[in-house]
Coordinates of C-alpha atoms in Angstrom, one line a residue:
X1 CA 0.0 0.0 0.0
X2 CA 2.8 2.4 0.9
X3 CA 4.6 1.6 -2.3
X4 CA 1.4 2.1 -4.3
X5 CA 1.1 5.6 -2.7
X6 CA 4.7 6.4 -3.5
X7 CA 4.1 5.4 -7.2
X8 CA 1.0 7.7 -7.3
X9 CA 2.7 10.7 -5.9
X10 CA 5.8 10.1 -7.8
X11 CA 3.7 10.2 -11.0
X12 CA 2.5 13.7 -10.0
X13 CA 6.0 14.9 -9.5
X14 CA 7.3 13.6 -12.9
X15 CA 7.9 16.2 -15.7
X16 CA 5.6 14.5 -18.1
X17 CA 2.7 14.6 -15.7
X18 CA 3.3 18.2 -14.7
X19 CA 1.9 19.1 -18.1
X20 CA -0.8 16.5 -18.1
X21 CA -2.1 17.5 -14.6
X22 CA -3.4 20.7 -16.1
X23 CA -6.1 18.8 -17.9
X24 CA -9.3 18.1 -16.0
X25 CA -9.5 14.3 -16.6
X26 CA -6.0 13.4 -15.4
X27 CA -6.2 15.8 -12.5
X28 CA -9.4 14.2 -11.4
X29 CA -7.9 10.7 -11.4
X30 CA -4.7 11.8 -9.6
X31 CA -6.5 13.6 -6.8
X32 CA -9.0 10.8 -6.2
X33 CA -6.3 8.2 -6.1
X34 CA -4.2 10.2 -3.7
X35 CA -7.2 10.9 -1.5
X36 CA -8.2 7.2 -1.2
X37 CA -4.7 5.9 -0.6
X38 CA -3.9 8.5 2.0
X39 CA -7.2 7.9 3.9
X40 CA -6.3 4.2 4.1
X41 CA -2.8 4.9 5.2
X42 CA -3.8 7.4 7.8
X43 CA -6.2 4.8 9.4
X44 CA -3.4 2.3 9.7
X45 CA -0.9 4.9 11.1
X46 CA -3.4 6.0 13.7
X47 CA -3.8 2.5 15.0
X48 CA 0.0 2.1 15.2
X49 CA 0.4 5.3 17.1
X50 CA -2.4 4.4 19.5
X51 CA -0.7 1.1 20.3
X52 CA 2.6 2.8 20.9
X53 CA 1.5 5.7 23.1
X54 CA -0.4 3.7 25.7
X55 CA 2.5 1.4 26.4
X56 CA 4.2 3.3 29.3
X57 CA 3.1 5.7 32.0
X58 CA 4.3 6.6 35.5
X59 CA 3.3 3.8 37.9
X60 CA 4.6 2.1 41.0
X61 CA 5.0 -1.6 41.7
X62 CA 2.4 -3.0 44.0
X63 CA 4.7 -4.7 46.6
X64 CA 7.1 -1.9 46.9
X65 CA 7.4 -0.8 50.6
X66 CA 6.7 2.8 49.8
X67 CA 3.6 1.9 47.8
X68 CA 2.2 -0.2 50.6
X69 CA 2.7 2.6 53.1
X70 CA 1.5 5.4 50.8
X71 CA -1.7 3.6 49.7
X72 CA -2.3 2.2 53.2
X73 CA -2.8 -1.3 51.9
X74 CA -5.0 -3.4 54.2
X75 CA -2.8 -6.5 53.7
X76 CA 0.6 -4.8 54.2
X77 CA 0.9 -6.6 57.6
X78 CA 1.0 -10.0 55.8
X79 CA 3.9 -8.7 53.7
X80 CA 5.8 -7.9 56.9
X81 CA 4.8 -11.3 58.4
X82 CA 6.2 -13.1 55.4
X83 CA 9.7 -11.5 55.8
X84 CA 9.7 -12.1 59.6
X85 CA 8.8 -15.7 58.8
X86 CA 11.7 -15.9 56.3
X87 CA 14.1 -14.5 58.9
X88 CA 13.1 -17.2 61.5
X89 CA 13.4 -19.8 58.7
X90 CA 17.0 -18.8 58.1
X91 CA 17.8 -18.9 61.8
X92 CA 16.1 -22.3 62.2
X93 CA 18.0 -23.7 59.2
X94 CA 21.3 -22.4 60.5
X95 CA 20.8 -23.9 64.0
X96 CA 19.7 -27.2 62.5
X97 CA 22.8 -27.5 60.2
X98 CA 25.1 -26.5 63.1
X99 CA 23.8 -29.2 65.4
X100 CA 23.8 -31.9 62.7
X101 CA 26.9 -31.1 60.7
X102 CA 28.8 -28.4 62.7
X103 CA 28.4 -25.7 60.0
X104 CA 25.7 -23.0 59.7
X105 CA 25.1 -23.4 56.0
X106 CA 26.2 -25.9 53.4
X107 CA 28.7 -24.5 50.9
X108 CA 28.4 -27.2 48.3
X109 CA 25.8 -25.2 46.4
X110 CA 28.1 -22.1 46.6
X111 CA 31.0 -24.1 45.0
X112 CA 28.6 -25.2 42.2
X113 CA 27.4 -21.8 41.1
X114 CA 30.8 -20.1 41.6
X115 CA 32.5 -22.5 39.3
X116 CA 34.2 -20.6 36.4
X117 CA 32.7 -17.3 37.6
X118 CA 35.3 -15.3 35.7
X119 CA 34.6 -17.2 32.5
X120 CA 30.9 -16.6 32.9
X121 CA 31.4 -12.8 33.5
X122 CA 33.7 -12.5 30.5
X123 CA 31.3 -14.4 28.2
X124 CA 28.3 -12.3 29.4
X125 CA 30.3 -9.1 28.7
X126 CA 31.2 -10.3 25.2
X127 CA 27.5 -11.2 24.5
X128 CA 26.4 -7.7 25.6
X129 CA 29.2 -6.0 23.6
X130 CA 28.1 -7.8 20.4
X131 CA 24.7 -6.1 20.7
X132 CA 26.1 -2.8 19.6
X133 CA 26.1 -4.2 16.0
X134 CA 22.4 -3.3 16.0
X135 CA 23.3 0.4 16.5
X136 CA 25.8 0.3 13.6
X137 CA 23.2 -1.3 11.3
X138 CA 20.5 1.2 12.2
X139 CA 22.9 4.0 11.7
X140 CA 23.5 2.8 8.1
X141 CA 19.8 2.5 7.6
X142 CA 19.1 6.0 9.0
X143 CA 21.8 7.4 6.6
X144 CA 19.9 5.7 3.8
X145 CA 23.1 3.7 2.9
X146 CA 20.9 0.6 3.0
X147 CA 17.2 0.0 3.1
X148 CA 15.4 -1.7 6.1
X149 CA 13.1 -3.4 3.7
X150 CA 14.4 -5.9 2.9
X151 CA 18.2 -5.8 3.1
X152 CA 18.2 -4.6 6.7
X153 CA 15.6 -7.1 7.8
X154 CA 17.6 -10.0 6.3
X155 CA 20.9 -8.8 8.0
X156 CA 19.1 -8.4 11.3
X157 CA 17.5 -11.8 11.2
X158 CA 20.8 -13.5 10.4
X159 CA 22.5 -11.6 13.2
X160 CA 19.7 -12.5 15.7
X161 CA 20.0 -16.2 14.8
X162 CA 23.8 -16.1 15.5
X163 CA 23.3 -14.0 18.6
X164 CA 21.0 -16.8 20.1
X165 CA 22.8 -20.0 19.0
X166 CA 26.4 -19.0 19.5
X167 CA 25.9 -18.5 23.3
X168 CA 24.0 -21.7 23.4
X169 CA 26.8 -23.6 21.7
X170 CA 29.2 -21.8 24.1
X171 CA 27.4 -23.2 27.1
X172 CA 27.8 -26.7 25.8
X173 CA 31.4 -26.1 24.9
X174 CA 32.3 -24.8 28.3
X175 CA 30.2 -27.6 30.0
X176 CA 29.0 -25.2 32.7
X177 CA 26.8 -26.5 35.6
X178 CA 23.1 -25.8 35.4
X179 CA 23.3 -22.6 37.3
X180 CA 25.7 -20.9 34.9
X181 CA 24.1 -22.3 31.9
X182 CA 20.6 -21.3 33.0
X183 CA 21.7 -17.7 33.8
X184 CA 23.6 -17.2 30.6
X185 CA 20.9 -18.5 28.3
X186 CA 18.2 -16.6 30.1
X187 CA 20.2 -13.4 29.9
X188 CA 20.9 -14.0 26.2
X189 CA 17.2 -14.5 25.5
X190 CA 16.2 -11.3 27.3
X191 CA 18.9 -9.4 25.5
X192 CA 17.7 -10.9 22.2
X193 CA 14.2 -9.5 22.9
X194 CA 15.7 -6.1 23.4
X195 CA 17.6 -6.4 20.2
X196 CA 14.6 -7.4 18.2
X197 CA 12.4 -4.6 19.6
X198 CA 15.1 -1.9 19.1
X199 CA 15.9 -3.0 15.5
X200 CA 12.4 -3.6 14.2
X201 CA 10.9 -0.5 15.8
X202 CA 13.6 1.7 14.4
X203 CA 13.5 -0.1 11.1
X204 CA 9.8 0.7 10.8
X205 CA 10.5 4.3 11.7
X206 CA 13.1 4.4 8.9
X207 CA 10.5 3.4 6.4
X208 CA 8.2 6.1 7.6
X209 CA 11.1 8.7 7.4
X210 CA 11.5 7.8 3.8
X211 CA 7.8 8.0 3.3
X212 CA 7.8 11.5 4.9
X213 CA 10.4 12.7 2.4
X214 CA 8.3 11.5 -0.5
X215 CA 5.2 13.1 0.9
X216 CA 6.9 16.5 1.4
X217 CA 8.4 16.4 -2.1
X218 CA 5.0 15.7 -3.6
X219 CA 3.3 18.2 -1.4
X220 CA 5.6 21.1 -2.6
X221 CA 5.2 19.8 -6.2
X222 CA 1.5 20.1 -6.0
X223 CA 1.7 23.6 -4.5
X224 CA 4.0 24.6 -7.3
X225 CA 1.6 23.2 -9.9
X226 CA -1.3 25.1 -8.2
X227 CA 0.7 28.4 -8.5
X228 CA 1.5 27.7 -12.1
X229 CA -2.2 27.0 -12.8
X230 CA -3.2 30.3 -11.1
X231 CA -0.6 32.3 -13.1
X232 CA -1.6 30.7 -16.4
X233 CA -5.2 31.4 -15.6
X234 CA -4.5 35.1 -15.1
X235 CA -2.7 35.3 -18.5
X236 CA -5.4 33.5 -20.5
X237 CA -7.9 35.3 -22.6
X238 CA -11.0 36.4 -20.6
X239 CA -13.3 35.1 -23.4
X240 CA -13.4 31.5 -22.1
X241 CA -16.6 29.5 -22.1
X242 CA -18.5 28.7 -18.9
X243 CA -17.7 25.0 -19.3
X244 CA -14.0 25.7 -19.3
X245 CA -14.3 27.9 -16.2
X246 CA -16.2 25.1 -14.4
X247 CA -13.5 22.6 -15.4
X248 CA -10.8 24.9 -14.1
X249 CA -12.6 25.4 -10.8
X250 CA -13.1 21.7 -10.4
X251 CA -9.5 21.2 -11.2
X252 CA -8.4 23.7 -8.6
X253 CA -10.7 22.1 -6.0
X254 CA -9.3 18.7 -6.6
X255 CA -5.7 19.9 -6.4
X256 CA -6.5 21.7 -3.1
X257 CA -8.1 18.6 -1.7
X258 CA -5.0 16.6 -2.7
X259 CA -2.8 19.2 -1.0
X260 CA -4.9 19.1 2.2
X261 CA -4.8 15.3 2.3
X262 CA -1.0 15.3 1.8
X263 CA -0.6 17.9 4.6
X264 CA -2.7 15.8 6.9
X265 CA -0.6 12.8 6.1
X266 CA 2.6 14.7 6.7
X267 CA 1.4 15.8 10.1
X268 CA 0.5 12.2 11.0
X269 CA 3.9 10.8 10.0
X270 CA 5.7 13.7 11.8
X271 CA 3.8 12.7 14.9
X272 CA 4.8 9.1 14.5
X273 CA 8.5 10.0 14.1
X274 CA 8.5 12.0 17.3
X275 CA 8.2 10.7 20.8
X276 CA 4.8 11.3 22.6
X277 CA 6.4 14.1 24.7
X278 CA 8.1 15.5 21.6
X279 CA 11.6 15.6 23.2
X280 CA 13.3 13.2 20.7
X281 CA 12.8 12.4 17.1
X282 CA 14.0 9.6 14.8
X283 CA 16.9 9.4 13.8
X284 CA 18.3 11.5 16.6
X285 CA 17.8 8.5 18.8
X286 CA 20.3 6.2 16.9
X287 CA 23.2 6.8 19.3
X288 CA 25.4 4.7 21.5
X289 CA 24.2 6.5 24.6
X290 CA 20.5 5.9 23.7
X291 CA 21.2 2.2 23.2
X292 CA 23.0 1.9 26.5
X293 CA 20.1 3.6 28.2
X294 CA 17.7 1.1 26.6
X295 CA 19.9 -1.8 27.8
X296 CA 19.7 -0.5 31.4
X297 CA 16.0 0.4 31.4
X298 CA 14.0 -2.6 32.8
X299 CA 11.8 -3.1 29.7
X300 CA 12.0 -5.3 26.6
X301 CA 10.0 -2.9 24.4
X302 CA 11.8 -0.1 22.8
X303 CA 10.4 3.4 22.7
X304 CA 11.8 6.7 21.5
X305 CA 11.2 8.1 25.0
X306 CA 10.1 6.8 28.4
X307 CA 8.4 8.5 31.3
X308 CA 11.1 9.5 33.8
X309 CA 11.2 10.4 37.5
X310 CA 12.7 13.8 38.6
X311 CA 15.8 12.3 40.3
X312 CA 17.6 9.2 41.6
X313 CA 17.0 8.4 45.3
X314 CA 20.2 7.0 46.7
X315 CA 18.5 5.5 49.8
X316 CA 16.0 3.7 47.6
X317 CA 18.8 2.2 45.5
X318 CA 20.5 1.1 48.7
X319 CA 17.3 -0.5 50.0
X320 CA 16.7 -2.4 46.7
X321 CA 20.4 -3.5 46.6
X322 CA 20.1 -4.9 50.2
X323 CA 16.8 -6.6 49.2
X324 CA 18.6 -8.3 46.2
X325 CA 21.4 -9.7 48.4
X326 CA 19.0 -10.7 51.2
X327 CA 16.5 -12.5 48.8
X328 CA 19.4 -14.2 47.0
X329 CA 20.7 -15.5 50.4
X330 CA 17.2 -16.9 51.1
X331 CA 17.2 -18.6 47.7
X332 CA 20.6 -20.0 48.4
X333 CA 19.7 -21.4 51.8
X334 CA 16.4 -22.9 50.7
X335 CA 17.9 -24.5 47.5
X336 CA 21.0 -25.8 49.3
X337 CA 19.1 -27.2 52.3
X338 CA 15.8 -28.6 50.9
X339 CA 16.2 -29.0 47.1
X340 CA 19.8 -30.0 46.2
X341 CA 20.0 -32.9 48.7
X342 CA 16.7 -34.4 47.5
X343 CA 16.5 -34.1 43.7
X344 CA 19.7 -36.0 42.8
X345 CA 18.7 -38.9 45.0
X346 CA 17.2 -41.2 42.5
X347 CA 16.6 -43.9 45.1
X348 CA 13.8 -41.8 46.6
X349 CA 10.4 -42.5 45.2
X350 CA 8.8 -39.9 43.0
X351 CA 5.8 -39.5 45.4
X352 CA 8.1 -39.0 48.4
X353 CA 10.3 -36.6 46.5
X354 CA 7.2 -34.7 45.3
X355 CA 5.9 -34.3 48.9
X356 CA 9.3 -33.0 50.0
X357 CA 9.6 -30.5 47.1
X358 CA 6.2 -28.9 47.3
X359 CA 7.0 -26.1 49.8
X360 CA 10.7 -25.5 48.9
X361 CA 9.8 -25.1 45.3
X362 CA 6.9 -22.7 46.1
X363 CA 9.1 -20.6 48.4
X364 CA 11.8 -20.5 45.6
X365 CA 9.1 -19.5 43.1
X366 CA 7.9 -16.6 45.2
X367 CA 11.5 -15.5 46.0
X368 CA 12.5 -15.6 42.3
X369 CA 9.5 -13.5 41.4
X370 CA 10.3 -11.0 44.2
X371 CA 14.1 -10.7 43.5
X372 CA 13.5 -10.3 39.7
X373 CA 10.5 -8.0 39.4
X374 CA 10.5 -6.1 42.7
X375 CA 14.2 -5.9 43.5
X376 CA 16.2 -6.0 40.3
X377 CA 13.7 -4.3 38.0
X378 CA 13.1 -1.5 40.5
X379 CA 16.8 -1.1 41.1
X380 CA 17.5 -0.5 37.4
X381 CA 14.3 1.6 37.1
X382 CA 15.6 3.9 39.9
X383 CA 19.0 4.0 38.4
X384 CA 17.7 5.1 35.0
X385 CA 14.8 7.2 36.4
X386 CA 12.4 4.9 34.6
X387 CA 8.9 6.0 35.9
X388 CA 6.8 3.0 34.9
X389 CA 7.3 0.4 37.6
X390 CA 4.4 -1.8 36.5
X391 CA 6.5 -4.9 36.2
X392 CA 3.7 -7.2 37.5
X393 CA 0.0 -7.0 38.5
X394 CA -1.8 -8.9 41.2
X395 CA -1.1 -12.3 39.6
X396 CA -1.8 -14.0 43.0
X397 CA -5.5 -13.2 42.5
X398 CA -5.6 -14.9 39.1
X399 CA -8.5 -17.2 38.4
X400 CA -7.3 -18.4 34.9
X401 CA -4.0 -19.2 33.4
X402 CA -4.3 -16.6 30.7
X403 CA -4.8 -14.0 33.4
X404 CA -1.7 -15.2 35.1
X405 CA 0.3 -15.0 31.9
X406 CA -0.8 -11.3 31.5
X407 CA 0.0 -10.3 35.1
X408 CA 3.0 -12.3 36.3
X409 CA 5.7 -11.0 33.9
X410 CA 4.7 -7.7 32.4
X411 CA 7.9 -6.9 30.5
X412 CA 7.8 -10.2 28.6
X413 CA 4.0 -9.8 28.2
X414 CA 4.4 -6.4 26.5
X415 CA 7.1 -7.8 24.2
X416 CA 4.9 -10.8 23.1
X417 CA 1.9 -8.5 22.8
X418 CA 3.6 -6.1 20.4
X419 CA 6.1 -8.2 18.5
X420 CA 4.4 -11.6 18.3
X421 CA 0.6 -11.2 18.9
X422 CA 0.0 -7.9 17.2
X423 CA 2.6 -8.5 14.5
X424 CA 1.0 -11.9 13.6
X425 CA -2.4 -10.2 13.2
X426 CA -1.0 -7.2 11.2
X427 CA 1.5 -9.0 9.0
X428 CA 0.2 -12.5 8.6
X429 CA -3.5 -11.6 8.9
X430 CA -4.0 -14.2 11.7
X431 CA -7.2 -14.3 13.7
X432 CA -7.0 -13.4 17.4
X433 CA -7.3 -17.0 18.3
X434 CA -4.5 -18.1 16.0
X435 CA -2.3 -15.2 17.1
X436 CA -2.9 -16.3 20.7
X437 CA -1.9 -19.9 19.9
X438 CA 1.2 -18.6 18.0
X439 CA 2.2 -16.6 21.1
X440 CA 1.8 -19.5 23.5
X441 CA 3.7 -21.8 21.0
X442 CA 6.7 -19.5 20.7
X443 CA 6.8 -18.9 24.4
X444 CA 6.7 -22.6 25.1
X445 CA 9.5 -23.3 22.6
X446 CA 11.7 -20.6 24.3
X447 CA 11.0 -22.1 27.8
X448 CA 11.9 -25.6 26.5
X449 CA 15.1 -24.2 24.9
X450 CA 16.2 -23.0 28.3
X451 CA 15.6 -26.4 29.8
X452 CA 17.5 -28.1 27.0
X453 CA 20.5 -25.9 27.8
X454 CA 20.2 -26.4 31.5
X455 CA 19.7 -30.2 31.5
X456 CA 21.6 -31.0 28.3
X457 CA 18.7 -33.2 27.2
X458 CA 15.8 -32.8 24.9
X459 CA 12.7 -34.0 26.6
X460 CA 9.8 -31.4 25.9
X461 CA 8.4 -31.7 29.4
X462 CA 8.1 -28.0 30.0
X463 CA 6.9 -27.4 26.5
X464 CA 4.0 -29.8 27.1
X465 CA 3.2 -28.2 30.5
X466 CA 3.2 -24.7 28.8
X467 CA 0.9 -25.8 26.0
X468 CA -1.4 -27.5 28.5
X469 CA -2.4 -24.0 29.7
X470 CA -4.5 -23.7 26.5
X471 CA -7.0 -26.4 27.4
X472 CA -6.9 -25.2 31.0
X473 CA -7.8 -21.7 29.9
X474 CA -10.8 -23.2 28.0
X475 CA -11.7 -25.2 31.1
X476 CA -11.6 -22.1 33.3
X477 CA -14.4 -20.6 31.2
X478 CA -16.8 -23.2 32.5
X479 CA -19.6 -21.7 34.7
X480 CA -18.3 -23.6 37.8
X481 CA -14.9 -21.8 37.6
X482 CA -15.9 -18.6 35.9
X483 CA -18.7 -17.7 38.3
X484 CA -16.9 -18.7 41.4
X485 CA -13.7 -16.7 41.6
X486 CA -12.5 -18.4 44.8
X487 CA -12.7 -21.8 43.1
X488 CA -10.8 -20.6 40.0
X489 CA -8.1 -19.0 42.2
X490 CA -7.8 -22.2 44.2
X491 CA -7.5 -24.2 40.9
X492 CA -4.7 -21.8 39.8
X493 CA -2.7 -22.1 43.0
X494 CA -3.1 -25.9 43.0
X495 CA -1.5 -26.0 39.5
X496 CA 1.3 -23.6 40.6
X497 CA 2.0 -25.8 43.7
X498 CA 2.2 -29.0 41.7
X499 CA 3.8 -27.9 38.4
X500 CA 7.3 -26.7 39.3
X501 CA 8.2 -29.6 41.6
X502 CA 7.0 -32.1 39.0
X503 CA 9.1 -30.5 36.3
X504 CA 12.1 -30.3 38.6
X505 CA 11.8 -34.0 39.4
X506 CA 11.4 -35.0 35.7
X507 CA 14.4 -33.1 34.5
X508 CA 16.7 -33.8 37.4
X509 CA 15.9 -37.5 37.3
X510 CA 16.9 -37.5 33.6
X511 CA 20.2 -35.8 34.4
X512 CA 21.2 -37.7 37.6
X513 CA 20.2 -41.2 36.6
X514 CA 23.2 -41.3 34.3

């Protein structure tokens, strides 16, 4: 459609058609074609702008201490109780280990995840450093040395494939334990999503920038033609027929309508190439510093500009940093005391192992959620003055699995919504149901890829569990669950209690049986 419009307006600007446009018939066809094409293009652009603008706004995270105090949350006491309970849990575990083994905490898990720490840090730094190729590519595109469609897209896709599979090959080559392998592949995938969003968003803007040049060129061409028509009209003999005068008036009206349509389109595209606040414009954003800022901002979706806070609060940073180390220590103690000693023991029956793993896995699940979305994300948000702290919603109140998928991990949800779900509908003309299936399918494949790297085996357990959510979502729409929220929430928590330990047992048994 964009190319068709370019052809139409290019026809107007050619020298041959400058002469032809003076005739009534050709002018009528040209104006009508421009008008219809521009109207269709404007509608699509308006939808794109609407999707972009509503993405981010200043918000706070729900479990942040300041939020709980400011909003006078009625359940903030349970939040305090949880952390007091965790403190007593640490004390109880330390005393128990000292009595039985003479040490406060087992260091075997520490030796496991500290193995080849320098190699892991260096590998991670190289992976992040390679991401700056995207800035170089977008710079070439913004300078019009290459075109995003389709040369830039092909280069970007090849680069992203290498970016994903070279680190995966590296984890197998280094033969890291599951902790290092899991961290490295998860970090690689999250950086891959940032790369994709940065490149494809700016690539789309580059196409609109080219479109804007064409529109402005045609706009001024039409204005020039209108002035020429006015001058020639003044110099013509005044003894013209009424029919000729009417044709000339109609011609002028059609030209003016085409000019107005082009002006409207130019304003629309100008708005799309500027940030909502108007502080930055494409391609002024294609810089190293802008890309570094995007890498540090805790979001996977690229924007020209994000809402920012007024200042960085040092005490808030210190609080979140302490929370990161404290929560990590809780994870270490819980994993080293209640999970590592049990899972490798293949002599234990699956039922007995399952019963022992229920609460340790649930505690780890909650702690991993808290350290990732409340501690780490808020730390980097404060560091970059990123104002939208909506990294999660009240997923603990979920009554269906699709509600949980939307609320638990908002950064990934926003990425999948824009770059998978909406892209599938717009580019491949998929229905909403098919786009939803495609989103779940891709998410399940990525989850299984992580488990393949961690366990060094291809078993598809996690993939099947992920895809099982689709029939469970359909089941949750039954009146028994849909009308009784407490029942749906209980069904959700039951699945969350049983799922992670079952998966842990299945994958660990595969690894340790050999």
